[in-house]
Amino acid sequence: MNTSLSWIKAYVPDLDVTAQEYTDGMTLSGSKVEGFKELNADLDKIVIGQITKIEKHPDADKLVVCQVNVGTGEDIQIVTGASNVREGYKVPVVLDGGRVAGGHDGKKTPGGIKIKKGKLRGVLSNGMMCSIEELGSTREMYPEAPEEGIYIFKEDAVIGESAIAALGLEDVVFEYEITSNRVDCFGVIGLAREAAATFDKEFKPPVVTATGNNENVNDYIKVRVDDAELCPRYCARVVKNIKIAPSPQWMQRRLASQGIRPINNIVDITNYVMEEYGQPMHAYDLDTIAGRQIIVRRAAKDEKFVTLDGQERTMDDSVLMICDGEKAVGIAGIMGGENSMITDNVQTMLFEAACFDGTNIRLSSKKVGLRTDASGKFEKGLDPNNAIDAINRACQLIEELGAGEVVGGVVDVYGKRKEGRRIPFDAAKVNQLLGTEIDKETMLGYFKKIDLGYDEQKEEVLAPSWRQDLECLADLAEEVARFYGYDNIPTSLPKGEATTGKLSFKLRVEALARDTAEFCGFSQGMTYSFESPKVFDKLLIPEDSELRNTVVISNPLGEDFSIMRTISLHGMLTSLSTNYNRRNKNVRLYELGNIYLPKQLPVTELPEERMQFTLGMYGDGDFYTMKGVVEEFFDKAGLHGKESYDPNAGKPFLHPGRQANVIYDGTVVGYLGELHPQVADNYSIKERVYVAVVDMPGIVELASFDRKYQGIARFPAVNRDISMVMPKNILVGDVEKIFDAKGGQYLESYELFDIYEGAQIKSGFKSVAYSLTFRAKDKTLEEADYAPAMEKILKALEEMGIELRK
């Protein structure tokens, strides 16, 4: 939505603010100004001059030397190549040192072009006469300007006065961001009302006077609305003896400031009222209306209709049409038809101002592929009570501009009348909401400025129908706040009962996973939940795997995004592949994202969503590095020392001898391992890749943030080392289980410090060494205290087939 400052001042005559003051004030009061453009920003020292004498240039056939009266008492000499200059013409003249917006080709120059006196082919020129393009505008906005050459003023132009002012360029155009619930602000009158309230000035809307001759409009036209739900109100008036002519310059200038090209008086009046009242209007040639009847109905399925732009469009039965007794003549709220358009030969005209269902207009606009200024306003949901004011205003302008004779009366089909709201008002509650101490009378004063009434007996604020955004006390509090000034509202603590704000347990565990990964050097990634069915082949997942039972997307962007993922590795491996192929070294990534497991196929209910903590890396690190990250997370989440690893994980996408299920307290909660070489090759990664996936719902059930802290030990520890030779198929985890079971009350900790496989160890065996720490809390240990535990440990190891190295 755009408005010019001059148009706003037409209804707020005492408004005296700069462009920046207006911008700041309106924005703070709720009508956000996105920006403004000063039309004369690049124009300076441009006056109205009259050509008093023209002579040929002595050395150039295409140049002439003009003597120009600029109101200073002495003519100035200007050399020009314009072909349309004549003696007596009044033209815009840039004096020496002045500026114009751009060149004759219409291209603007930032900051403008400075004009200096100088010689043209040896003859002194003290300024320049301007075309409309050089003044920063176009013939579209100034249709009276010549196609080529200097702009010519009318004879009543005053010599020496500002040409910028005479052309209406001493103005500022503001661009607003109006929220869709403020339909009243989609017209200049609504914004002028807001400006008057913002700057505490008197608001003077246009006074609409009665119009019409002694005839009866019902003798000219009949109106029938077949769908009152989609068209709650339809107003029609008739104007005869039409006289097509250019509209006055003040109207052309106001329309041009809105970016609307002036055409003729009739078209300009409909556009002018649409911008002024925010109510779109349409005019039909009454002689083309069959049966002198208007019928508002839904279109027939596949009905064809040619709109004003000459395009044939296909309707369906949800689109509302304006029809006469035989045919459709317009798409309601969007565009009229070519078969009833206003031409220069029009004699009698039908004016339409209606209100249509906003949702239907928006959907219809999409279906027919046509969006107009009118549809853009209608789709917001206009106030039906505004239609009669707008059509009467248009008829008033018709009479004032001598564009025709208005027939008396109006056809007004209005079913269920829309009334304003009555909202209970309590000043104390408003202050409680805002944290202010504003007195009741001040609040009522704010309401009065924006035309809200007040019923003192019932203590209710009366909101007119055009304020559709006012529904409850909180809305009234917002009105008070924006005019009192948001910057004047003091800072205050919230009052009332409240619970302590914190993350849920689930989110705390997920946050812990992020912190652990980042502490270990991993960066967070985010990948798509939509995947391709080809992913399973890249991951070597068997055809009969349950992972291939997926939720299929009904309207996918393409095959590559056609299913919901059931495994989280593809996105991670794709990210690692991208990094690898861009030659990034030592990459570590993690992701917290859902997988989607259907409960049954075909899908009849929402799938199960399970959050997966996925880690992936290549470069520095190995299987045990990844295992350490998982154990660090478990430890931080309160899962202390009960995890174990099953090498028989059976994951086809992992290396057969370097993978394991992660088991905690008998439950599989994830897996980790080295990526299968073929899978790594499928993702174009030529290094060893290690991944881990932890099922977060399983961890959340087991996690605990309860912590027990113990004091620093007062007594010394006793360390004993054990060196063993064991078959390769015995896991160190099995050894550690023996330590836990047989270590007794004094075993404090144990640590693996050496694994060796080589020529000094017989084939099929490995050498493993542990350091065991024993400590008592209440005394210094003697050998007799821990020796029995050591004997039990050694005996159990021997029973497993483990040899002790002496």
PDB file of N, CA and C in Angstrom, residues 119-166:
ATOM      1  N   LYS A 119      28.862  26.862 -23.095  1.00  0.00           N
ATOM      2  CA  LYS A 119      28.654  27.154 -24.499  1.00  0.00           C
ATOM      3  C   LYS A 119      28.320  25.887 -25.270  1.00  0.00           C
ATOM      4  N   LEU A 120      27.314  25.981 -26.118  1.00  0.00           N
ATOM      5  CA  LEU A 120      26.960  24.899 -27.030  1.00  0.00           C
ATOM      6  C   LEU A 120      27.257  25.371 -28.441  1.00  0.00           C
ATOM      7  N   ARG A 121      28.286  24.773 -29.047  1.00  0.00           N
ATOM      8  CA  ARG A 121      28.737  25.161 -30.391  1.00  0.00           C
ATOM      9  C   ARG A 121      29.005  26.661 -30.456  1.00  0.00           C
ATOM     10  N   GLY A 122      29.641  27.160 -29.364  1.00  0.00           N
ATOM     11  CA  GLY A 122      30.086  28.538 -29.354  1.00  0.00           C
ATOM     12  C   GLY A 122      29.080  29.538 -28.832  1.00  0.00           C
ATOM     13  N   VAL A 123      27.848  29.125 -28.497  1.00  0.00           N
ATOM     14  CA  VAL A 123      26.819  30.048 -28.012  1.00  0.00           C
ATOM     15  C   VAL A 123      26.530  29.750 -26.551  1.00  0.00           C
ATOM     16  N   LEU A 124      26.503  30.788 -25.714  1.00  0.00           N
ATOM     17  CA  LEU A 124      26.292  30.643 -24.274  1.00  0.00           C
ATOM     18  C   LEU A 124      24.870  30.152 -23.978  1.00  0.00           C
ATOM     19  N   SER A 125      24.777  29.148 -23.086  1.00  0.00           N
ATOM     20  CA  SER A 125      23.487  28.641 -22.613  1.00  0.00           C
ATOM     21  C   SER A 125      23.496  28.679 -21.099  1.00  0.00           C
ATOM     22  N   ASN A 126      22.510  29.382 -20.515  1.00  0.00           N
ATOM     23  CA  ASN A 126      22.493  29.620 -19.061  1.00  0.00           C
ATOM     24  C   ASN A 126      21.591  28.657 -18.290  1.00  0.00           C
ATOM     25  N   GLY A 127      21.218  27.573 -18.864  1.00  0.00           N
ATOM     26  CA  GLY A 127      20.359  26.609 -18.178  1.00  0.00           C
ATOM     27  C   GLY A 127      19.870  25.556 -19.148  1.00  0.00           C
ATOM     28  N   MET A 128      18.731  24.955 -18.817  1.00  0.00           N
ATOM     29  CA  MET A 128      18.209  23.892 -19.688  1.00  0.00           C
ATOM     30  C   MET A 128      16.697  23.810 -19.527  1.00  0.00           C
ATOM     31  N   MET A 129      15.999  23.613 -20.641  1.00  0.00           N
ATOM     32  CA  MET A 129      14.570  23.335 -20.611  1.00  0.00           C
ATOM     33  C   MET A 129      14.386  21.810 -20.546  1.00  0.00           C
ATOM     34  N   CYS A 130      13.372  21.369 -19.805  1.00  0.00           N
ATOM     35  CA  CYS A 130      13.291  19.937 -19.439  1.00  0.00           C
ATOM     36  C   CYS A 130      12.115  19.221 -20.079  1.00  0.00           C
ATOM     37  N   SER A 131      12.366  17.965 -20.382  1.00  0.00           N
ATOM     38  CA  SER A 131      11.282  17.032 -20.694  1.00  0.00           C
ATOM     39  C   SER A 131      10.772  16.427 -19.390  1.00  0.00           C
ATOM     40  N   ILE A 132       9.647  15.736 -19.457  1.00  0.00           N
ATOM     41  CA  ILE A 132       9.104  15.124 -18.238  1.00  0.00           C
ATOM     42  C   ILE A 132      10.004  13.987 -17.748  1.00  0.00           C
ATOM     43  N   GLU A 133      10.717  13.315 -18.677  1.00  0.00           N
ATOM     44  CA  GLU A 133      11.637  12.251 -18.285  1.00  0.00           C
ATOM     45  C   GLU A 133      12.813  12.805 -17.493  1.00  0.00           C
ATOM     46  N   GLU A 134      13.276  13.978 -17.885  1.00  0.00           N
ATOM     47  CA  GLU A 134      14.406  14.587 -17.173  1.00  0.00           C
ATOM     48  C   GLU A 134      14.010  15.033 -15.770  1.00  0.00           C
ATOM     49  N   LEU A 135      12.697  15.153 -15.535  1.00  0.00           N
ATOM     50  CA  LEU A 135      12.202  15.499 -14.204  1.00  0.00           C
ATOM     51  C   LEU A 135      11.900  14.253 -13.370  1.00  0.00           C
ATOM     52  N   GLY A 136      12.277  13.099 -13.890  1.00  0.00           N
ATOM     53  CA  GLY A 136      12.175  11.879 -13.103  1.00  0.00           C
ATOM     54  C   GLY A 136      10.874  11.143 -13.233  1.00  0.00           C
ATOM     55  N   SER A 137      10.026  11.497 -14.219  1.00  0.00           N
ATOM     56  CA  SER A 137       8.762  10.807 -14.387  1.00  0.00           C
ATOM     57  C   SER A 137       8.628  10.321 -15.830  1.00  0.00           C
ATOM     58  N   THR A 138       7.411   9.908 -16.203  1.00  0.00           N
ATOM     59  CA  THR A 138       7.183   9.351 -17.538  1.00  0.00           C
ATOM     60  C   THR A 138       5.864   9.853 -18.090  1.00  0.00           C
ATOM     61  N   ARG A 139       5.671   9.621 -19.375  1.00  0.00           N
ATOM     62  CA  ARG A 139       4.399  10.005 -20.013  1.00  0.00           C
ATOM     63  C   ARG A 139       3.233   9.179 -19.501  1.00  0.00           C
ATOM     64  N   GLU A 140       3.514   7.987 -18.973  1.00  0.00           N
ATOM     65  CA  GLU A 140       2.432   7.194 -18.400  1.00  0.00           C
ATOM     66  C   GLU A 140       1.761   7.931 -17.255  1.00  0.00           C
ATOM     67  N   MET A 141       2.572   8.619 -16.443  1.00  0.00           N
ATOM     68  CA  MET A 141       2.041   9.350 -15.306  1.00  0.00           C
ATOM     69  C   MET A 141       1.656  10.786 -15.669  1.00  0.00           C
ATOM     70  N   TYR A 142       2.215  11.293 -16.764  1.00  0.00           N
ATOM     71  CA  TYR A 142       1.886  12.641 -17.240  1.00  0.00           C
ATOM     72  C   TYR A 142       1.479  12.530 -18.704  1.00  0.00           C
ATOM     73  N   PRO A 143       0.283  12.013 -18.967  1.00  0.00           N
ATOM     74  CA  PRO A 143      -0.128  11.727 -20.353  1.00  0.00           C
ATOM     75  C   PRO A 143      -0.185  12.961 -21.239  1.00  0.00           C
ATOM     76  N   GLU A 144      -0.255  14.168 -20.651  1.00  0.00           N
ATOM     77  CA  GLU A 144      -0.307  15.379 -21.457  1.00  0.00           C
ATOM     78  C   GLU A 144       1.068  15.770 -22.006  1.00  0.00           C
ATOM     79  N   ALA A 145       2.132  15.121 -21.491  1.00  0.00           N
ATOM     80  CA  ALA A 145       3.481  15.441 -21.947  1.00  0.00           C
ATOM     81  C   ALA A 145       3.679  14.937 -23.375  1.00  0.00           C
ATOM     82  N   PRO A 146       4.461  15.649 -24.204  1.00  0.00           N
ATOM     83  CA  PRO A 146       4.706  15.194 -25.580  1.00  0.00           C
ATOM     84  C   PRO A 146       5.566  13.931 -25.592  1.00  0.00           C
ATOM     85  N   GLU A 147       5.450  13.171 -26.674  1.00  0.00           N
ATOM     86  CA  GLU A 147       6.247  11.953 -26.791  1.00  0.00           C
ATOM     87  C   GLU A 147       7.730  12.256 -26.809  1.00  0.00           C
ATOM     88  N   GLU A 148       8.092  13.331 -27.457  1.00  0.00           N
ATOM     89  CA  GLU A 148       9.486  13.768 -27.489  1.00  0.00           C
ATOM     90  C   GLU A 148       9.506  15.283 -27.316  1.00  0.00           C
ATOM     91  N   GLY A 149      10.478  15.735 -26.578  1.00  0.00           N
ATOM     92  CA  GLY A 149      10.631  17.171 -26.457  1.00  0.00           C
ATOM     93  C   GLY A 149      10.327  17.702 -25.075  1.00  0.00           C
ATOM     94  N   ILE A 150      10.252  19.015 -24.980  1.00  0.00           N
ATOM     95  CA  ILE A 150      10.110  19.727 -23.720  1.00  0.00           C
ATOM     96  C   ILE A 150       8.661  19.646 -23.234  1.00  0.00           C
ATOM     97  N   TYR A 151       8.489  19.554 -21.908  1.00  0.00           N
ATOM     98  CA  TYR A 151       7.146  19.579 -21.322  1.00  0.00           C
ATOM     99  C   TYR A 151       6.581  21.000 -21.446  1.00  0.00           C
ATOM    100  N   ILE A 152       5.321  21.115 -21.836  1.00  0.00           N
ATOM    101  CA  ILE A 152       4.678  22.416 -22.023  1.00  0.00           C
ATOM    102  C   ILE A 152       3.592  22.602 -20.965  1.00  0.00           C
ATOM    103  N   PHE A 153       3.691  23.674 -20.187  1.00  0.00           N
ATOM    104  CA  PHE A 153       2.670  23.983 -19.181  1.00  0.00           C
ATOM    105  C   PHE A 153       1.454  24.635 -19.847  1.00  0.00           C
ATOM    106  N   LYS A 154       0.333  24.622 -19.135  1.00  0.00           N
ATOM    107  CA  LYS A 154      -0.856  25.331 -19.599  1.00  0.00           C
ATOM    108  C   LYS A 154      -0.634  26.836 -19.470  1.00  0.00           C
ATOM    109  N   GLU A 155      -1.500  27.595 -20.148  1.00  0.00           N
ATOM    110  CA  GLU A 155      -1.319  29.032 -20.205  1.00  0.00           C
ATOM    111  C   GLU A 155      -1.421  29.700 -18.837  1.00  0.00           C
ATOM    112  N   ASP A 156      -2.156  29.081 -17.893  1.00  0.00           N
ATOM    113  CA  ASP A 156      -2.343  29.728 -16.584  1.00  0.00           C
ATOM    114  C   ASP A 156      -1.165  29.509 -15.639  1.00  0.00           C
ATOM    115  N   ALA A 157      -0.134  28.810 -16.092  1.00  0.00           N
ATOM    116  CA  ALA A 157       1.050  28.608 -15.251  1.00  0.00           C
ATOM    117  C   ALA A 157       1.708  29.961 -14.981  1.00  0.00           C
ATOM    118  N   VAL A 158       2.219  30.133 -13.747  1.00  0.00           N
ATOM    119  CA  VAL A 158       2.773  31.419 -13.313  1.00  0.00           C
ATOM    120  C   VAL A 158       4.288  31.423 -13.533  1.00  0.00           C
ATOM    121  N   ILE A 159       4.751  32.405 -14.312  1.00  0.00           N
ATOM    122  CA  ILE A 159       6.186  32.506 -14.625  1.00  0.00           C
ATOM    123  C   ILE A 159       6.973  32.780 -13.346  1.00  0.00           C
ATOM    124  N   GLY A 160       8.089  32.048 -13.191  1.00  0.00           N
ATOM    125  CA  GLY A 160       8.985  32.241 -12.053  1.00  0.00           C
ATOM    126  C   GLY A 160       8.693  31.354 -10.859  1.00  0.00           C
ATOM    127  N   GLU A 161       7.484  30.775 -10.825  1.00  0.00           N
ATOM    128  CA  GLU A 161       7.172  29.880  -9.712  1.00  0.00           C
ATOM    129  C   GLU A 161       7.823  28.514  -9.930  1.00  0.00           C
ATOM    130  N   SER A 162       7.814  27.724  -8.872  1.00  0.00           N
ATOM    131  CA  SER A 162       8.476  26.417  -8.920  1.00  0.00           C
ATOM    132  C   SER A 162       7.768  25.483  -9.901  1.00  0.00           C
ATOM    133  N   ALA A 163       8.521  24.975 -10.861  1.00  0.00           N
ATOM    134  CA  ALA A 163       7.953  23.992 -11.785  1.00  0.00           C
ATOM    135  C   ALA A 163       7.731  22.666 -11.074  1.00  0.00           C
ATOM    136  N   ILE A 164       8.556  22.401 -10.061  1.00  0.00           N
ATOM    137  CA  ILE A 164       8.416  21.149  -9.298  1.00  0.00           C
ATOM    138  C   ILE A 164       7.065  21.112  -8.602  1.00  0.00           C
ATOM    139  N   ALA A 165       6.685  22.262  -7.983  1.00  0.00           N
ATOM    140  CA  ALA A 165       5.396  22.330  -7.300  1.00  0.00           C
ATOM    141  C   ALA A 165       4.250  22.251  -8.297  1.00  0.00           C
ATOM    142  N   ALA A 166       4.398  22.951  -9.442  1.00  0.00           N
ATOM    143  CA  ALA A 166       3.333  22.956 -10.439  1.00  0.00           C
ATOM    144  C   ALA A 166       3.069  21.564 -10.989  1.00  0.00           C
TER     145      ALA A 166
END
